[in-house]
Amino acid sequence: MTLQTTDTTIAAEPGFAVRMARMLWADKFALCAAIFLIVVLVLAIVGPSWLGDLATKQNLRGRNAAPFEWERGWVWWMGADALGRPLLARIIVATQNTLMVAAGAVAISAVVGTTLGLIAGFSSPRVNQIIMRLADVIMSFPSLLIAVIVLYVLGSSILNLMLVLSITRIPVYLRTTRAEVLEIRERMFVQAARVMGASNRRILFRHILPVVLPTLTTLATLDFAYVMLAESALSFLGIGIQPPEITWGLMISQGRQYLTNAWWLSFWPGLAIILTTMSLNLLSNWMRIALDPVQRWRLEMKGRKNG
């Protein structure tokens, strides 16, 4: 009878996706942020094929057209740039390059930094010192200065921008992963796995990495916003993505000379950056609580009350 009751309780326990959905529903700010980011991701995928021609077509008669002129069509409601191209179409098309650079830089830095952090935290002190000194060398140079020098030497392109931004962020993941591994490797389940004859590779990737992964996921979500701001800063300085490619930072840079008489050229792409980074920060804060077994009960209780 007891065994049957236990089986029924286990079967009635909701799955991981259902529990995460309930916790997301419990935090309305994080829910709105997730919906906004999904919309941005969809626009990044379909934007260039949908509005690519319209975003590059020049119309000098409509240069610096003011926003909210509804009679011209919905694509013109944000106004037009100095060459008469609709800003809404250009912002949607620029979403792909902006997110591509940020996602590529975060992915490269997370994989490389996490791997080096796992090795540094679980290997011999000599290997640990070598890896940590490498991280200290990278961190000793200002990240923006490194980006300026490398992009000036190698040239501005999406791939070079990804590599530069990823190199500057590797120490963040390396140090975080190493600190987590140094604490986790002393726990009882790791000692038990070592006694059972598990190899170091199996212990690292099967037992330690899943414990570190929630922290790294939260860090990557927050770092995505930082990298996107860094890409926008480089494009604003003129050493990032170059025309005819479009990014939000490049659009701000192109509109700064018209701030006195056409403020909307820089305002709308700047607003897109603000909303995206704010949504990423809200989602990162939610993930930090939802993936923490000690704190997630707060969201779970709210989720059960709300349905």
PDB file of N, CA, C and O in Angstrom, residues 116-125 128 178 181-182 184-186 190 194 199-201 203-204 208:
ATOM      1  N   LEU A 116      38.481  25.574 -19.438  1.00  0.00           N
ATOM      2  CA  LEU A 116      39.705  25.924 -18.711  1.00  0.00           C
ATOM      3  C   LEU A 116      39.464  25.984 -17.213  1.00  0.00           C
ATOM      4  O   LEU A 116      40.332  25.594 -16.415  1.00  0.00           O
ATOM      5  N   GLY A 117      38.283  26.447 -16.798  1.00  0.00           N
ATOM      6  CA  GLY A 117      37.967  26.490 -15.376  1.00  0.00           C
ATOM      7  C   GLY A 117      37.840  25.107 -14.763  1.00  0.00           C
ATOM      8  O   GLY A 117      38.279  24.878 -13.625  1.00  0.00           O
ATOM      9  N   LEU A 118      37.243  24.176 -15.502  1.00  0.00           N
ATOM     10  CA  LEU A 118      37.155  22.798 -15.019  1.00  0.00           C
ATOM     11  C   LEU A 118      38.545  22.183 -14.854  1.00  0.00           C
ATOM     12  O   LEU A 118      38.833  21.510 -13.863  1.00  0.00           O
ATOM     13  N   ILE A 119      39.407  22.430 -15.849  1.00  0.00           N
ATOM     14  CA  ILE A 119      40.766  21.891 -15.784  1.00  0.00           C
ATOM     15  C   ILE A 119      41.548  22.525 -14.636  1.00  0.00           C
ATOM     16  O   ILE A 119      42.241  21.827 -13.865  1.00  0.00           O
ATOM     17  N   ALA A 120      41.433  23.846 -14.484  1.00  0.00           N
ATOM     18  CA  ALA A 120      42.181  24.540 -13.430  1.00  0.00           C
ATOM     19  C   ALA A 120      41.725  24.127 -12.036  1.00  0.00           C
ATOM     20  O   ALA A 120      42.543  24.012 -11.121  1.00  0.00           O
ATOM     21  N   GLY A 121      40.441  23.903 -11.858  1.00  0.00           N
ATOM     22  CA  GLY A 121      39.937  23.555 -10.539  1.00  0.00           C
ATOM     23  C   GLY A 121      40.122  22.111 -10.156  1.00  0.00           C
ATOM     24  O   GLY A 121      40.032  21.774  -8.962  1.00  0.00           O
ATOM     25  N   PHE A 122      40.397  21.232 -11.136  1.00  0.00           N
ATOM     26  CA  PHE A 122      40.462  19.795 -10.832  1.00  0.00           C
ATOM     27  C   PHE A 122      41.842  19.196 -11.077  1.00  0.00           C
ATOM     28  O   PHE A 122      42.071  18.043 -10.738  1.00  0.00           O
ATOM     29  N   SER A 123      42.762  19.957 -11.670  1.00  0.00           N
ATOM     30  CA  SER A 123      44.077  19.406 -12.014  1.00  0.00           C
ATOM     31  C   SER A 123      45.101  19.789 -10.948  1.00  0.00           C
ATOM     32  O   SER A 123      44.768  20.311  -9.874  1.00  0.00           O
ATOM     33  N   SER A 124      46.356  19.584 -11.278  1.00  0.00           N
ATOM     34  CA  SER A 124      47.453  19.835 -10.337  1.00  0.00           C
ATOM     35  C   SER A 124      47.636  21.336 -10.107  1.00  0.00           C
ATOM     36  O   SER A 124      47.219  22.156 -10.938  1.00  0.00           O
ATOM     37  N   PRO A 125      48.278  21.711  -8.989  1.00  0.00           N
ATOM     38  CA  PRO A 125      48.494  23.148  -8.722  1.00  0.00           C
ATOM     39  C   PRO A 125      49.300  23.850  -9.808  1.00  0.00           C
ATOM     40  O   PRO A 125      49.090  25.042 -10.063  1.00  0.00           O
ATOM     41  N   ASN A 128      47.006  24.623 -12.631  1.00  0.00           N
ATOM     42  CA  ASN A 128      46.103  25.654 -12.123  1.00  0.00           C
ATOM     43  C   ASN A 128      46.751  27.027 -12.185  1.00  0.00           C
ATOM     44  O   ASN A 128      46.137  28.008 -12.627  1.00  0.00           O
ATOM     45  N   ARG A 178      36.172  27.727 -11.950  1.00  0.00           N
ATOM     46  CA  ARG A 178      37.237  27.233 -11.057  1.00  0.00           C
ATOM     47  C   ARG A 178      36.824  27.332  -9.595  1.00  0.00           C
ATOM     48  O   ARG A 178      37.038  26.385  -8.815  1.00  0.00           O
ATOM     49  N   VAL A 181      34.313  24.571  -8.894  1.00  0.00           N
ATOM     50  CA  VAL A 181      34.915  23.232  -8.904  1.00  0.00           C
ATOM     51  C   VAL A 181      35.726  22.988  -7.634  1.00  0.00           C
ATOM     52  O   VAL A 181      35.696  21.889  -7.055  1.00  0.00           O
ATOM     53  N   LEU A 182      36.459  23.988  -7.183  1.00  0.00           N
ATOM     54  CA  LEU A 182      37.266  23.833  -5.968  1.00  0.00           C
ATOM     55  C   LEU A 182      36.402  23.488  -4.762  1.00  0.00           C
ATOM     56  O   LEU A 182      36.851  22.769  -3.850  1.00  0.00           O
ATOM     57  N   ILE A 184      33.135  22.060  -5.089  1.00  0.00           N
ATOM     58  CA  ILE A 184      32.329  20.864  -5.346  1.00  0.00           C
ATOM     59  C   ILE A 184      33.176  19.590  -5.280  1.00  0.00           C
ATOM     60  O   ILE A 184      32.692  18.533  -4.849  1.00  0.00           O
ATOM     61  N   ARG A 185      34.438  19.668  -5.662  1.00  0.00           N
ATOM     62  CA  ARG A 185      35.255  18.459  -5.708  1.00  0.00           C
ATOM     63  C   ARG A 185      35.491  17.850  -4.334  1.00  0.00           C
ATOM     64  O   ARG A 185      35.916  16.698  -4.234  1.00  0.00           O
ATOM     65  N   GLU A 186      35.229  18.584  -3.264  1.00  0.00           N
ATOM     66  CA  GLU A 186      35.386  18.059  -1.909  1.00  0.00           C
ATOM     67  C   GLU A 186      34.098  17.458  -1.362  1.00  0.00           C
ATOM     68  O   GLU A 186      34.100  16.962  -0.230  1.00  0.00           O
ATOM     69  N   VAL A 190      31.384  13.329  -5.056  1.00  0.00           N
ATOM     70  CA  VAL A 190      32.585  13.273  -5.879  1.00  0.00           C
ATOM     71  C   VAL A 190      33.577  12.270  -5.310  1.00  0.00           C
ATOM     72  O   VAL A 190      34.196  11.502  -6.060  1.00  0.00           O
ATOM     73  N   ARG A 194      34.978   8.825  -7.133  1.00  0.00           N
ATOM     74  CA  ARG A 194      36.400   8.506  -7.253  1.00  0.00           C
ATOM     75  C   ARG A 194      36.699   7.127  -6.666  1.00  0.00           C
ATOM     76  O   ARG A 194      37.490   6.358  -7.220  1.00  0.00           O
ATOM     77  N   SER A 199      36.782   7.880 -13.859  1.00  0.00           N
ATOM     78  CA  SER A 199      37.917   8.655 -14.345  1.00  0.00           C
ATOM     79  C   SER A 199      37.702  10.147 -14.068  1.00  0.00           C
ATOM     80  O   SER A 199      36.590  10.587 -13.778  1.00  0.00           O
ATOM     81  N   ASN A 200      38.786  10.902 -14.151  1.00  0.00           N
ATOM     82  CA  ASN A 200      38.686  12.341 -13.914  1.00  0.00           C
ATOM     83  C   ASN A 200      37.753  13.018 -14.917  1.00  0.00           C
ATOM     84  O   ASN A 200      37.004  13.937 -14.567  1.00  0.00           O
ATOM     85  N   ARG A 201      37.812  12.566 -16.180  1.00  0.00           N
ATOM     86  CA  ARG A 201      36.932  13.145 -17.201  1.00  0.00           C
ATOM     87  C   ARG A 201      35.481  12.875 -16.882  1.00  0.00           C
ATOM     88  O   ARG A 201      34.633  13.769 -17.013  1.00  0.00           O
ATOM     89  N   ILE A 203      34.177  12.292 -13.899  1.00  0.00           N
ATOM     90  CA  ILE A 203      33.810  13.063 -12.710  1.00  0.00           C
ATOM     91  C   ILE A 203      33.537  14.513 -13.081  1.00  0.00           C
ATOM     92  O   ILE A 203      32.574  15.124 -12.604  1.00  0.00           O
ATOM     93  N   LEU A 204      34.389  15.070 -13.945  1.00  0.00           N
ATOM     94  CA  LEU A 204      34.235  16.472 -14.324  1.00  0.00           C
ATOM     95  C   LEU A 204      32.943  16.719 -15.096  1.00  0.00           C
ATOM     96  O   LEU A 204      32.158  17.607 -14.748  1.00  0.00           O
ATOM     97  N   ILE A 208      30.408  16.940 -11.840  1.00  0.00           N
ATOM     98  CA  ILE A 208      30.664  18.318 -11.406  1.00  0.00           C
ATOM     99  C   ILE A 208      29.998  19.341 -12.328  1.00  0.00           C
ATOM    100  O   ILE A 208      29.374  20.300 -11.859  1.00  0.00           O
TER     101      ILE A 208
END
